[in-house]
Short mmCIF file of C-alpha atoms in Angstrom, two decimals:
data_model
loop_
_atom_site.label_atom_id
_atom_site.label_comp_id
_atom_site.label_asym_id
_atom_site.label_seq_id
_atom_site.Cartn_x
_atom_site.Cartn_y
_atom_site.Cartn_z
CA MET I 206 -45.88 0.11 23.37
CA MET I 207 -43.54 -1.35 25.97
CA THR I 208 -40.34 0.63 26.49
CA ALA I 209 -37.12 -0.31 28.25
CA SER I 210 -38.36 1.48 31.37
CA THR I 211 -41.59 -0.56 31.45
CA VAL I 212 -40.13 -4.03 30.91
CA PRO I 213 -41.20 -6.17 33.89
CA THR I 214 -38.47 -7.01 36.38
CA GLY I 215 -36.67 -10.22 35.49
CA SER I 216 -37.74 -10.22 31.84
CA VAL I 217 -35.34 -9.85 28.92
CA PRO I 218 -35.82 -6.85 26.62
CA PRO I 219 -36.51 -7.82 23.00
CA ARG I 220 -33.36 -8.13 20.92
CA ARG I 221 -32.85 -5.53 18.26
CA THR I 222 -32.33 -7.14 14.90
CA GLU I 223 -29.36 -5.65 13.03
CA PRO I 224 -28.62 -6.27 9.35
CA LYS I 225 -25.80 -8.72 8.80
CA GLU I 226 -24.07 -6.31 6.47
CA ALA I 227 -24.30 -2.56 6.14
CA SER I 228 -22.21 0.17 4.57
CA ALA I 229 -20.68 3.42 5.77
CA PRO I 230 -20.78 5.97 2.95
CA VAL I 231 -17.55 7.88 2.46
CA PRO I 232 -17.53 10.85 0.03
CA LEU I 233 -15.74 9.92 -3.19
CA ARG I 234 -14.47 12.09 -6.00
CA TRP I 235 -12.61 11.24 -9.19
CA VAL I 236 -9.58 13.50 -9.57
CA GLY I 237 -7.41 14.23 -12.57
CA PRO I 238 -6.62 13.08 -15.04
CA LEU I 239 -3.02 12.44 -14.11
CA ARG I 240 -0.52 11.57 -16.81
CA ILE I 241 1.47 8.39 -16.18
CA SER I 242 4.04 6.25 -17.97
CA GLY I 243 6.38 3.45 -16.98
CA ASN I 244 6.55 -0.34 -16.92
CA ALA I 245 3.10 -0.96 -15.41
CA ALA I 246 0.71 1.78 -16.62
CA ASP I 247 0.50 4.61 -19.14
CA GLY I 248 -1.95 7.22 -20.33
CA GLU I 249 -4.06 10.01 -18.83
CA ILE I 250 -6.31 8.58 -16.13
CA ASP I 251 -8.72 9.94 -13.52
CA VAL I 252 -8.21 8.36 -10.08
CA PRO I 253 -10.77 7.88 -7.26
CA LEU I 254 -10.29 9.07 -3.69
CA ALA I 255 -12.81 8.24 -0.95
CA THR I 256 -12.18 10.54 1.99
CA TYR I 257 -13.76 12.87 4.52
CA GLU I 258 -10.78 15.21 4.11
CA SER I 259 -12.17 17.30 1.26
CA PRO I 260 -8.99 19.41 0.70
CA LEU I 261 -7.29 16.23 -0.48
CA TRP I 262 -9.17 16.31 -3.78
CA PRO I 263 -7.95 19.71 -5.01
CA SER I 264 -4.48 19.02 -3.64
CA VAL I 265 -4.12 15.79 -5.62
CA GLY I 266 -5.79 17.55 -8.52
CA ARG I 267 -3.06 20.19 -8.56
CA GLY I 268 -0.41 17.48 -8.69
CA ALA I 269 -2.30 15.87 -11.56
CA ARG I 270 -2.29 19.19 -13.45
CA VAL I 271 1.47 19.37 -12.99
CA SER I 272 1.84 15.85 -14.41
CA ARG I 273 0.02 16.90 -17.59
CA GLN I 274 2.59 19.64 -18.21
CA VAL I 275 5.39 17.06 -18.54
CA ASP I 276 6.02 14.70 -21.47
CA GLY I 277 5.39 11.24 -20.06
CA GLY I 278 4.00 12.76 -16.89
CA ILE I 279 4.77 10.75 -13.79
CA THR I 280 6.94 7.73 -14.48
CA ALA I 281 5.94 4.83 -12.23
CA THR I 282 8.58 2.10 -12.08
CA LEU I 283 7.53 -1.20 -10.53
CA VAL I 284 10.67 -2.67 -8.97
CA ASP I 285 9.41 -5.80 -7.20
CA ASP I 286 6.24 -7.76 -6.43
CA ARG I 287 5.81 -10.33 -3.63
CA MET I 288 3.53 -11.20 -0.72
CA THR I 289 4.90 -12.71 2.49
CA ARG I 290 3.79 -14.79 5.42
CA SER I 291 6.09 -15.63 8.31
CA VAL I 292 5.65 -18.68 10.54
CA LEU I 293 7.20 -19.58 13.87
CA VAL I 294 8.95 -22.89 14.49
CA GLU I 295 10.12 -23.81 17.98
CA THR I 296 13.17 -25.97 18.69
CA ALA I 297 15.26 -26.94 21.72
CA ASP I 298 18.11 -24.49 21.11
CA ALA I 299 19.79 -22.24 18.56
CA ALA I 300 21.91 -25.04 17.08
CA THR I 301 18.80 -27.09 16.32
CA ALA I 302 17.11 -24.00 14.88
CA LEU I 303 20.07 -23.43 12.54
CA ALA I 304 20.05 -27.05 11.41
CA ALA I 305 16.33 -26.74 10.68
CA ALA I 306 16.86 -23.51 8.72
CA ARG I 307 19.51 -25.19 6.58
CA ALA I 308 17.18 -28.12 5.97
CA VAL I 309 14.52 -25.71 4.75
CA ASP I 310 17.00 -24.06 2.37
CA ASP I 311 17.94 -27.46 0.96
CA ARG I 312 14.29 -28.26 0.25
CA LEU I 313 13.37 -25.08 -1.62
CA ASP I 314 12.47 -26.88 -4.86
CA GLU I 315 10.34 -29.35 -2.92
CA LEU I 316 8.55 -26.50 -1.17
CA ARG I 317 7.91 -24.76 -4.49
CA VAL I 318 6.18 -27.85 -5.86
CA LEU I 319 4.08 -28.11 -2.70
CA THR I 320 3.09 -24.44 -2.94
CA ARG I 321 1.62 -24.94 -6.39
CA THR I 322 -0.85 -27.48 -4.98
CA THR I 323 -2.45 -24.77 -2.82
CA SER I 324 -3.42 -22.30 -5.57
CA ARG I 325 -3.40 -21.78 -9.32
CA PHE I 326 -1.53 -18.53 -8.82
CA ALA I 327 0.73 -18.86 -5.75
CA ARG I 328 4.42 -19.33 -6.52
CA LEU I 329 7.13 -19.56 -3.86
CA LEU I 330 9.97 -17.13 -4.61
CA ALA I 331 12.17 -17.50 -1.54
CA VAL I 332 12.35 -18.39 2.14
CA ARG I 333 14.22 -16.17 4.61
CA HIS I 334 14.97 -17.09 8.18
CA GLU I 335 15.80 -15.39 11.45
CA ILE I 336 16.91 -17.21 14.61
CA CYS I 337 16.40 -15.96 18.14
CA GLY I 338 17.52 -18.53 20.70
CA PRO I 339 15.38 -21.65 20.13
CA LEU I 340 12.92 -19.75 17.90
CA LEU I 341 13.12 -20.07 14.12
CA PHE I 342 11.22 -17.47 12.10
CA LEU I 343 10.60 -18.50 8.49
CA ARG I 344 9.46 -15.79 6.06
CA PHE I 345 7.89 -17.25 2.93
CA GLU I 346 7.74 -14.96 -0.12
CA PHE I 347 5.21 -15.61 -2.88
CA THR I 348 3.84 -14.16 -6.08
CA THR I 349 0.04 -14.12 -5.92
CA GLY I 350 -1.20 -13.06 -9.35
CA ASP I 351 -3.75 -10.24 -9.32
CA ALA I 352 -4.70 -10.79 -5.68
CA ALA I 353 -3.14 -8.82 -2.85
CA GLY I 354 -2.44 -12.32 -1.56
CA HIS I 355 -2.97 -12.28 2.21
CA ASN I 356 -5.09 -15.43 2.30
CA MET I 357 -3.28 -17.13 -0.56
CA ALA I 358 0.06 -16.71 1.21
CA THR I 359 -1.34 -17.91 4.52
CA LEU I 360 -2.89 -20.98 2.92
CA ALA I 361 0.40 -21.90 1.27
CA ALA I 362 2.39 -21.16 4.42
CA ASP I 363 0.06 -23.38 6.47
CA LYS I 364 0.71 -26.34 4.19
CA LEU I 365 4.46 -25.70 4.04
CA LEU I 366 4.67 -25.42 7.81
CA ALA I 367 2.80 -28.69 8.35
CA HIS I 368 5.11 -30.44 5.89
CA LEU I 369 8.25 -29.08 7.54
CA LEU I 370 7.11 -30.06 11.03
CA GLU I 371 6.60 -33.62 9.78
CA THR I 372 9.93 -33.91 7.98
CA VAL I 373 12.48 -31.69 9.76
CA PRO I 374 13.82 -33.19 13.01
CA GLY I 375 13.65 -31.23 16.24
CA THR I 376 10.90 -28.84 15.20
CA ARG I 377 7.50 -28.16 16.71
CA TYR I 378 4.65 -25.75 15.99
CA GLY I 379 4.95 -22.17 17.18
CA SER I 380 2.46 -20.10 15.14
CA ILE I 381 1.13 -19.75 11.62
CA SER I 382 1.78 -15.99 11.97
CA ALA I 383 5.06 -14.82 13.49
CA ASN I 384 5.03 -11.01 12.98
CA TYR I 385 8.12 -11.24 10.77
CA CYS I 386 5.97 -10.71 7.64
CA THR I 387 5.15 -7.90 8.64
CA ASP I 388 1.40 -7.37 8.14
CA LYS I 389 -0.30 -4.07 9.05
CA LYS I 390 2.44 -2.93 11.40
CA PRO I 391 5.36 -0.52 10.88
CA SER I 392 8.67 -2.34 10.48
CA ALA I 393 12.05 -2.23 8.81
CA VAL I 394 11.88 -5.76 7.40
CA ASN I 395 9.29 -4.99 4.71
CA GLY I 396 11.36 -2.21 3.19
CA ILE I 397 14.52 -4.31 3.33
CA LEU I 398 13.18 -7.64 2.06
CA GLY I 399 10.03 -6.52 0.25
CA ARG I 400 6.30 -7.02 0.80
CA GLY I 401 3.65 -6.16 -1.76
CA LYS I 402 4.51 -4.00 -4.74
CA ASN I 403 7.67 -1.90 -4.62
CA VAL I 404 7.04 1.18 -6.79
CA THR I 405 8.88 4.45 -7.33
CA ALA I 406 6.98 7.30 -8.98
CA ASP I 407 9.06 10.22 -10.21
CA ILE I 408 8.80 13.33 -12.36
CA LEU I 409 11.04 16.14 -13.61
CA ILE I 410 9.06 19.39 -13.51
CA PRO I 411 10.22 22.40 -15.57
CA ARG I 412 11.06 25.59 -13.66
CA GLN I 413 8.17 27.53 -15.18
CA THR I 414 5.62 24.90 -14.16
CA VAL I 415 7.01 24.90 -10.61
CA THR I 416 6.49 28.66 -10.51
CA ASP I 417 3.11 28.83 -12.25
CA LEU I 418 1.28 25.84 -10.75
CA LEU I 419 3.09 25.18 -7.48
CA HIS I 420 3.91 28.83 -6.63
CA THR I 421 7.35 27.94 -5.31
CA THR I 422 10.85 27.02 -6.47
CA ALA I 423 12.72 23.76 -6.80
CA GLY I 424 15.25 24.93 -4.23
CA ARG I 425 12.60 25.65 -1.61
CA VAL I 426 10.95 22.26 -2.10
CA GLU I 427 14.30 20.47 -1.86
CA HIS I 428 15.20 22.38 1.31
CA LEU I 429 11.84 21.66 2.96
CA ASN I 430 12.02 17.98 2.07
CA VAL I 431 15.41 17.65 3.78
CA SER I 432 14.44 19.67 6.84
CA LYS I 433 10.91 18.30 7.34
CA ASN I 434 10.67 14.86 5.77
CA LEU I 435 14.22 13.65 6.40
CA VAL I 436 15.49 15.42 9.52
CA GLY I 437 12.07 15.77 11.13
CA THR I 438 11.29 12.09 10.66
CA VAL I 439 14.66 11.03 12.06
CA LEU I 440 14.05 13.12 15.17
CA ALA I 441 10.58 11.61 15.50
CA GLY I 442 11.99 8.08 15.29
CA GLY I 443 10.37 7.11 12.00
CA VAL I 444 11.02 3.58 10.69
CA ARG I 445 12.19 3.40 7.05
CA THR I 446 9.98 6.33 6.16
CA ALA I 447 10.40 10.01 5.30
CA ASN I 448 7.31 11.59 3.81
CA ALA I 449 4.66 14.20 4.54
CA HIS I 450 1.36 12.33 4.16
CA TYR I 451 1.39 9.20 1.99
CA ALA I 452 -1.31 7.69 4.22
CA ASN I 453 -3.85 10.32 3.15
CA MET I 454 -3.74 9.41 -0.54
CA LEU I 455 -3.35 5.69 0.09
CA LEU I 456 -6.38 5.47 2.36
CA GLY I 457 -8.56 7.35 -0.12
CA PHE I 458 -7.34 5.18 -2.99
CA TYR I 459 -7.63 1.94 -0.98
CA LEU I 460 -11.21 2.63 0.13
CA ALA I 461 -12.26 3.55 -3.41
CA THR I 462 -10.83 0.38 -4.96
CA GLY I 463 -11.82 -2.24 -2.38
CA GLN I 464 -8.44 -2.75 -0.72
CA ASP I 465 -7.75 -3.81 2.86
CA ALA I 466 -7.39 -0.32 4.31
CA ALA I 467 -5.30 -1.49 7.28
CA ASN I 468 -2.43 -2.08 4.87
CA ILE I 469 -1.81 1.67 4.70
CA VAL I 470 0.18 1.13 7.92
CA GLU I 471 3.09 -0.44 6.04
CA GLY I 472 2.07 1.07 2.71
CA SER I 473 2.66 4.61 3.94
CA GLN I 474 6.24 3.77 4.92
CA GLY I 475 7.99 5.42 2.02
CA VAL I 476 10.58 8.04 1.11
CA THR I 477 10.16 11.35 -0.70
CA TYR I 478 13.17 12.67 -2.61
CA ALA I 479 13.43 16.19 -4.06
CA GLN I 480 16.29 17.77 -6.01
CA ASP I 481 16.80 21.19 -7.57
CA ARG I 482 18.21 20.53 -11.04
CA GLY I 483 19.08 23.99 -12.30
CA GLY I 484 15.67 25.35 -11.40
CA ASP I 485 13.77 22.29 -12.58
CA LEU I 486 12.39 20.08 -9.82
CA TYR I 487 13.07 16.35 -9.73
CA PHE I 488 10.57 14.78 -7.34
CA SER I 489 10.02 11.13 -6.43
CA CYS I 490 7.99 8.99 -4.04
CA THR I 491 9.24 5.48 -3.30
CA LEU I 492 6.68 3.09 -1.84
CA PRO I 493 8.28 -0.31 -1.17
CA ASN I 494 5.29 -1.89 0.61
CA LEU I 495 2.24 -1.22 -1.58
CA ILE I 496 -0.27 -4.01 -1.01
CA VAL I 497 -3.05 -3.91 -3.60
CA GLY I 498 -5.01 -6.38 -5.66
CA THR I 499 -7.72 -6.44 -8.31
CA THR I 500 -9.27 -9.77 -7.27
CA GLY I 501 -10.27 -11.09 -3.88
CA ASN I 502 -12.40 -9.97 -0.97
CA GLY I 503 -14.10 -6.59 -1.45
CA LYS I 504 -13.26 -6.20 -5.13
CA HIS I 505 -16.64 -7.61 -6.23
CA LEU I 506 -18.65 -4.88 -4.51
CA PRO I 507 -20.29 -2.49 -7.01
CA ALA I 508 -18.34 0.66 -6.12
CA ALA I 509 -14.97 -1.11 -6.13
CA GLU I 510 -15.82 -3.00 -9.31
CA ASP I 511 -16.73 0.24 -11.06
CA ALA I 512 -13.53 1.94 -9.88
CA LEU I 513 -11.32 -0.91 -11.04
CA ARG I 514 -13.05 -0.96 -14.41
CA ARG I 515 -12.62 2.80 -14.88
CA LEU I 516 -8.96 2.51 -13.92
CA GLY I 517 -8.42 -0.05 -16.67
CA CYS I 518 -7.78 -2.86 -14.20
CA ARG I 519 -10.40 -5.20 -15.60
CA GLU I 520 -8.71 -5.73 -18.96
CA GLU I 521 -7.46 -9.04 -20.37
CA ARG I 522 -3.78 -9.00 -19.38
CA PRO I 523 -1.15 -11.51 -18.25
CA VAL I 524 -1.74 -12.70 -14.69
CA GLY I 525 -0.65 -10.04 -12.21
CA ASP I 526 -0.51 -7.13 -14.63
CA ASN I 527 -3.84 -5.61 -13.57
CA ALA I 528 -2.69 -5.51 -9.94
CA ARG I 529 0.66 -4.05 -10.96
CA ARG I 530 -1.15 -1.38 -12.97
CA LEU I 531 -3.22 -0.54 -9.90
CA ALA I 532 -0.06 -0.22 -7.79
CA ALA I 533 1.48 2.16 -10.33
CA LEU I 534 -1.64 4.33 -10.29
CA ALA I 535 -1.64 4.34 -6.48
CA ALA I 536 1.98 5.49 -6.41
CA ALA I 537 1.33 8.23 -8.97
CA THR I 538 -1.65 9.42 -6.91
CA VAL I 539 0.55 9.57 -3.82
CA LEU I 540 3.12 11.66 -5.70
CA CYS I 541 0.45 14.15 -6.79
CA GLY I 542 -0.70 14.75 -3.23
CA GLU I 543 2.78 14.76 -1.71
CA LEU I 544 4.10 17.25 -4.27
CA SER I 545 1.17 19.61 -3.82
CA LEU I 546 1.36 19.57 -0.02
CA LEU I 547 5.12 20.17 0.15
CA ALA I 548 4.82 23.02 -2.34
CA ALA I 549 2.07 24.58 -0.22
CA GLN I 550 4.15 24.24 2.95
CA THR I 551 6.98 26.29 1.44
CA ASN I 552 4.62 29.31 1.58
CA PRO I 553 3.53 30.66 5.00
CA GLY I 554 -0.21 30.39 5.55
CA GLU I 555 -1.07 28.65 2.27
CA LEU I 556 -1.90 25.25 3.77
CA MET I 557 -4.20 26.59 6.48
CA ASN I 558 -5.89 29.05 4.17
CA ALA I 559 -6.70 26.24 1.73
CA HIS I 560 -8.14 24.03 4.48
CA THR I 561 -10.21 26.87 5.91
CA SER I 562 -11.68 27.99 2.59
CA ILE I 563 -12.53 24.46 1.44
CA GLU I 564 -13.78 22.90 4.67
CA ARG I 565 -15.65 25.90 6.07
CA GLY I 566 -16.92 26.88 2.66
CA GLY I 567 -18.77 23.59 2.19
CA GLY I 568 -16.28 22.35 -0.33
CA ALA I 569 -16.99 18.67 0.24
CA PRO I 570 -19.04 17.41 -2.71
CA HIS I 571 -21.58 14.64 -2.54
CA ALA I 572 -20.29 11.12 -3.08
CA HIS I 573 -20.77 9.91 -6.63
#
């Protein structure tokens, strides 16, 4: 057999044929059930987490056990739902850019009609603008049904941009993507104006449950949250975020349910709030930029399809409700992991001991 070292000089080694599509197995475990209520999901539901970080499963599992000790469990409140795409329009100067922005505002109804021609589900909610010298940034905001909506929003924005360039004087093409969305990058604009699902998950945990299951007190959790999540994040220069590890739970949940995992960048920008209420612990996680969907690319794959079905996100519901249910479950999962980690960090040595015993003890189960 000819090897690379025996290929004659001047000849081309045979090309290695690679499969067009392959998969990278990530261990997955269903955790729970967690108890959830609110305006988008309710019941007791196991949740899937695909991760190499095996201590995440028991940590989220402990938070889920806490949720089952509370009537109503974790309350997930969906506050807002929109997907955005920003475009860049170039003009001669700021005055022309302002005139163009006002023209766009005047044509909102016209743009809404045009949006509906691009998709059965896309609806234009609003258009925001930002001017920087001769540059006009237009941020289109859409509802996108049960899809996360990246492509749907871009398709609609492309048509709207072409129409505006033809009909608004003094404008010329800059870019179909202007970074004012903002997609897969940390920013302040998403938290302020909204992108994806805005969900707050909260729970009021009785004093005895805090002691028995979390091995701490409400006062210690509140103190740590202020010192670590709030003050520590400010000192680190965090952008509209103050939490311990939202990205851990989001990535595991996103991979298990067929989401675009890069969206954990903005998705993990959220704020944890903790308050000692006479020994009981009020605890909340606010995630203003959750980008999830139950239809679209990746959701048809067998593992994701099975996960979405088991989560109850394949039921006959009004358009958008399955995706909103998924967002509520994601937020509740984040709360379970965040609560458990902060409780552990109030006790010296607990976090490292847990990691050591699970990881070195072969605690990672096989994927299933």
